[in-house]
PDB file of C-alpha atoms and ligand atoms in Angstrom:
ATOM      1  CA  UNK A 223     -21.136  43.364 -23.542  1.00 72.00           C
ATOM      2  CA  UNK A 224     -22.553  39.894 -23.858  1.00 93.00           C
ATOM      3  CA  UNK A 225     -19.356  38.042 -22.973  1.00 98.00           C
ATOM      4  CA  UNK A 226     -19.459  35.396 -20.265  1.00 98.00           C
ATOM      5  CA  UNK A 227     -15.820  35.943 -19.272  1.00 98.00           C
ATOM      6  CA  UNK A 228     -16.293  39.729 -19.081  1.00 98.00           C
ATOM      7  CA  UNK A 229     -19.181  38.991 -16.717  1.00 98.00           C
ATOM      8  CA  UNK A 230     -16.880  36.802 -14.612  1.00 98.00           C
ATOM      9  CA  UNK A 231     -14.299  39.632 -14.549  1.00 98.00           C
ATOM     10  CA  UNK A 232     -17.052  42.038 -13.452  1.00 97.00           C
ATOM     11  CA  UNK A 233     -18.253  39.625 -10.751  1.00 96.00           C
ATOM     12  CA  UNK A 234     -21.669  39.334 -12.388  1.00 97.00           C
ATOM     13  CA  UNK A 235     -21.295  35.561 -12.791  1.00 96.00           C
ATOM     14  CA  UNK A 236     -19.840  33.548  -9.912  1.00 97.00           C
ATOM     15  CA  UNK A 237     -16.652  31.600 -10.459  1.00 98.00           C
ATOM     16  CA  UNK A 238     -13.982  29.935  -8.377  1.00 98.00           C
ATOM     17  CA  UNK A 239     -11.327  32.635  -8.661  1.00 98.00           C
ATOM     18  CA  UNK A 240      -7.819  31.562  -7.657  1.00 98.00           C
ATOM     19  CA  UNK A 241      -5.832  34.626  -8.705  1.00 98.00           C
ATOM     20  CA  UNK A 242      -6.389  38.265  -9.640  1.00 98.00           C
ATOM     21  CA  UNK A 243      -4.242  41.260 -10.421  1.00 98.00           C
ATOM     22  CA  UNK A 244      -4.705  44.470 -12.356  1.00 98.00           C
ATOM     23  CA  UNK A 245      -4.359  42.762 -15.752  1.00 98.00           C
ATOM     24  CA  UNK A 246      -5.632  39.192 -15.442  1.00 98.00           C
ATOM     25  CA  UNK A 247      -7.812  36.876 -13.420  1.00 98.00           C
ATOM     26  CA  UNK A 248      -7.671  33.089 -13.119  1.00 98.00           C
ATOM     27  CA  UNK A 249     -10.495  30.769 -12.142  1.00 98.00           C
ATOM     28  CA  UNK A 250     -11.386  27.074 -12.253  1.00 98.00           C
ATOM     29  CA  UNK A 251     -12.850  25.789 -15.505  1.00 98.00           C
ATOM     30  CA  UNK A 252     -16.523  24.850 -15.120  1.00 98.00           C
ATOM     31  CA  UNK A 253     -15.896  21.623 -17.030  1.00 98.00           C
ATOM     32  CA  UNK A 254     -12.505  20.442 -15.783  1.00 98.00           C
ATOM     33  CA  UNK A 255     -10.520  18.108 -18.013  1.00 96.00           C
ATOM     34  CA  UNK A 256      -7.909  17.441 -15.326  1.00 97.00           C
ATOM     35  CA  UNK A 257      -7.643  17.707 -11.511  1.00 98.00           C
ATOM     36  CA  UNK A 258      -6.133  21.146 -12.042  1.00 98.00           C
ATOM     37  CA  UNK A 259      -7.869  23.046 -14.842  1.00 98.00           C
ATOM     38  CA  UNK A 260      -7.631  26.802 -14.600  1.00 98.00           C
ATOM     39  CA  UNK A 261      -8.408  29.546 -17.087  1.00 98.00           C
ATOM     40  CA  UNK A 262      -6.196  32.611 -17.110  1.00 99.00           C
ATOM     41  CA  UNK A 263      -7.834  35.520 -18.873  1.00 98.00           C
ATOM     42  CA  UNK A 264      -7.117  39.208 -19.443  1.00 98.00           C
ATOM     43  CA  UNK A 265      -9.489  41.634 -17.742  1.00 98.00           C
ATOM     44  CA  UNK A 266      -9.633  43.479 -21.042  1.00 97.00           C
ATOM     45  CA  UNK A 267     -11.920  41.971 -23.666  1.00 98.00           C
ATOM     46  CA  UNK A 268      -9.615  40.548 -26.329  1.00 98.00           C
ATOM     47  CA  UNK A 269     -11.334  38.015 -28.565  1.00 98.00           C
ATOM     48  CA  UNK A 270      -8.509  35.681 -29.455  1.00 98.00           C
ATOM     49  CA  UNK A 271      -4.817  35.198 -30.094  1.00 98.00           C
ATOM     50  CA  UNK A 272      -5.454  36.720 -33.536  1.00 98.00           C
ATOM     51  CA  UNK A 273      -6.047  40.059 -31.818  1.00 97.00           C
ATOM     52  CA  UNK A 274      -2.692  40.106 -30.048  1.00 96.00           C
ATOM     53  CA  UNK A 275      -0.495  42.848 -31.480  1.00 95.00           C
ATOM     54  CA  UNK A 276       2.828  44.190 -30.238  1.00 96.00           C
ATOM     55  CA  UNK A 277       0.808  46.280 -27.786  1.00 94.00           C
ATOM     56  CA  UNK A 278      -0.621  43.194 -26.070  1.00 95.00           C
ATOM     57  CA  UNK A 279       2.531  41.062 -26.214  1.00 96.00           C
ATOM     58  CA  UNK A 280       3.583  42.044 -22.651  1.00 97.00           C
ATOM     59  CA  UNK A 281       0.108  41.029 -21.452  1.00 98.00           C
ATOM     60  CA  UNK A 282       0.518  37.604 -23.044  1.00 97.00           C
ATOM     61  CA  UNK A 283       3.918  37.271 -21.395  1.00 97.00           C
ATOM     62  CA  UNK A 284       2.326  38.166 -18.081  1.00 98.00           C
ATOM     63  CA  UNK A 285      -0.315  35.454 -18.606  1.00 98.00           C
ATOM     64  CA  UNK A 286       2.499  32.938 -19.131  1.00 98.00           C
ATOM     65  CA  UNK A 287       4.203  34.091 -15.926  1.00 98.00           C
ATOM     66  CA  UNK A 288       0.922  33.809 -14.004  1.00 98.00           C
ATOM     67  CA  UNK A 289       0.313  30.305 -15.387  1.00 98.00           C
ATOM     68  CA  UNK A 290       3.759  29.210 -14.193  1.00 98.00           C
ATOM     69  CA  UNK A 291       3.138  30.719 -10.760  1.00 98.00           C
ATOM     70  CA  UNK A 292      -0.302  29.081 -10.507  1.00 98.00           C
ATOM     71  CA  UNK A 293       1.065  25.705 -11.597  1.00 98.00           C
ATOM     72  CA  UNK A 294       3.468  25.889  -8.662  1.00 98.00           C
ATOM     73  CA  UNK A 295       0.745  27.094  -6.287  1.00 98.00           C
ATOM     74  CA  UNK A 296      -1.567  24.255  -7.379  1.00 98.00           C
ATOM     75  CA  UNK A 297       1.161  21.686  -6.753  1.00 98.00           C
ATOM     76  CA  UNK A 298       1.821  20.660 -10.352  1.00 98.00           C
ATOM     77  CA  UNK A 299       4.782  22.889 -11.145  1.00 98.00           C
ATOM     78  CA  UNK A 300       7.396  20.174 -10.790  1.00 97.00           C
ATOM     79  CA  UNK A 301       5.463  17.128 -11.994  1.00 97.00           C
ATOM     80  CA  UNK A 302       4.355  18.963 -15.109  1.00 97.00           C
ATOM     81  CA  UNK A 303       1.429  20.685 -16.702  1.00 97.00           C
ATOM     82  CA  UNK A 304       0.127  21.979 -20.004  1.00 97.00           C
ATOM     83  CA  UNK A 305      -0.758  25.485 -21.128  1.00 98.00           C
ATOM     84  CA  UNK A 306      -3.075  25.784 -24.117  1.00 97.00           C
ATOM     85  CA  UNK A 307      -4.667  28.646 -26.021  1.00 98.00           C
ATOM     86  CA  UNK A 308      -7.380  27.608 -28.442  1.00 98.00           C
ATOM     87  CA  UNK A 309      -7.882  30.057 -31.300  1.00 98.00           C
ATOM     88  CA  UNK A 310     -10.830  30.139 -33.681  1.00 98.00           C
ATOM     89  CA  UNK A 311     -13.447  27.509 -34.422  1.00 97.00           C
ATOM     90  CA  UNK A 312     -11.128  24.845 -35.856  1.00 97.00           C
ATOM     91  CA  UNK A 313      -8.751  25.536 -32.973  1.00 97.00           C
ATOM     92  CA  UNK A 314     -11.519  24.599 -30.539  1.00 97.00           C
ATOM     93  CA  UNK A 315     -12.183  28.084 -29.166  1.00 98.00           C
ATOM     94  CA  UNK A 316     -15.734  28.244 -27.821  1.00 98.00           C
ATOM     95  CA  UNK A 317     -15.611  31.348 -25.619  1.00 98.00           C
ATOM     96  CA  UNK A 318     -14.746  34.470 -27.598  1.00 98.00           C
ATOM     97  CA  UNK A 319     -12.564  36.055 -24.917  1.00 98.00           C
ATOM     98  CA  UNK A 320      -8.874  35.162 -24.962  1.00 98.00           C
ATOM     99  CA  UNK A 321      -8.036  32.538 -22.344  1.00 98.00           C
ATOM    100  CA  UNK A 322      -5.191  30.269 -21.443  1.00 98.00           C
ATOM    101  CA  UNK A 323      -5.981  26.793 -20.122  1.00 98.00           C
ATOM    102  CA  UNK A 324      -3.679  25.447 -17.409  1.00 98.00           C
ATOM    103  CA  UNK A 325      -4.049  21.673 -17.085  1.00 98.00           C
ATOM    104  CA  UNK A 326      -2.302  19.363 -14.669  1.00 97.00           C
ATOM    105  CA  UNK A 327      -2.593  16.778 -11.925  1.00 97.00           C
ATOM    106  CA  UNK A 328      -2.815  13.746 -14.195  1.00 97.00           C
ATOM    107  CA  UNK A 329      -0.785  12.141 -16.958  1.00 96.00           C
ATOM    108  CA  UNK A 330      -1.638  14.167 -20.047  1.00 95.00           C
ATOM    109  CA  UNK A 331      -1.406  12.349 -23.357  1.00 87.00           C
ATOM    110  CA  UNK A 332       1.370  13.303 -25.709  1.00 84.00           C
ATOM    111  CA  UNK A 333      -1.176  13.870 -28.462  1.00 80.00           C
ATOM    112  CA  UNK A 334      -2.404  17.322 -29.339  1.00 80.00           C
ATOM    113  CA  UNK A 335      -5.757  16.272 -30.695  1.00 70.00           C
TER     114      UNK A 335
HETATM  115  P1  DGP B  26     -12.392  26.994 -25.155  1.00 79.81           P
HETATM  116  O1  DGP B  26     -12.908  25.750 -25.782  1.00 79.81           O
HETATM  117  O2  DGP B  26     -10.873  27.113 -25.263  1.00 79.81           O
HETATM  118  O3  DGP B  26     -13.097  28.238 -25.630  1.00 79.81           O
HETATM  119  O4  DGP B  26     -12.678  26.821 -23.609  1.00 79.81           O
HETATM  120  C1  DGP B  26     -13.650  27.500 -22.906  1.00 79.81           C
HETATM  121  C2  DGP B  26     -13.671  26.937 -21.527  1.00 79.81           C
HETATM  122  O5  DGP B  26     -14.441  27.800 -20.732  1.00 79.81           O
HETATM  123  C3  DGP B  26     -14.316  25.561 -21.414  1.00 79.81           C
HETATM  124  O6  DGP B  26     -13.341  24.622 -20.964  1.00 79.81           O
HETATM  125  C4  DGP B  26     -15.429  25.719 -20.386  1.00 79.81           C
HETATM  126  C5  DGP B  26     -15.118  27.046 -19.758  1.00 79.81           C
HETATM  127  N1  DGP B  26     -16.288  27.819 -19.385  1.00 79.81           N
HETATM  128  C6  DGP B  26     -17.299  28.208 -20.195  1.00 79.81           C
HETATM  129  N2  DGP B  26     -18.211  28.921 -19.524  1.00 79.81           N
HETATM  130  C7  DGP B  26     -17.743  29.010 -18.252  1.00 79.81           C
HETATM  131  C8  DGP B  26     -18.246  29.630 -17.070  1.00 79.81           C
HETATM  132  O7  DGP B  26     -19.294  30.268 -17.038  1.00 79.81           O
HETATM  133  N3  DGP B  26     -17.493  29.482 -15.943  1.00 79.81           N
HETATM  134  C9  DGP B  26     -16.326  28.801 -15.929  1.00 79.81           C
HETATM  135  N4  DGP B  26     -15.675  28.718 -14.758  1.00 79.81           N
HETATM  136  N5  DGP B  26     -15.818  28.215 -17.025  1.00 79.81           N
HETATM  137  C10 DGP B  26     -16.521  28.315 -18.172  1.00 79.81           C
END
């Protein structure tokens, strides 16, 4: 499969991995928008939020739990952080493998773009 994030999951493309378990991995974004900018992704290839059904809802919940845990581990849990999922072209999704951005470590604007 020609998916860059699947290749990261498979270890075929190097990345700065900060967390792994049997369902998800998390690594540093190649183009960080904040001092802490992680991507939390499912190991399974799911294109976008539009592909989340009841079956995948527990996985999404797990991604939220991992983001919270990583925010704490990265030292931004108390000061605050932002979790974002871009979906589709107008939603700003570039990589067609579901991912959650975790941003923190600076004052993030109140605007949502
Ligand atoms: P989005 O616009 O939501 O699809 O964000 C995709 C993010 O993925 C973007 O912030 C840059 C990041 N990214 C793209 N390719 C790579 C890569 O090969 N390695 C890493 N670490 N991040 C990548």
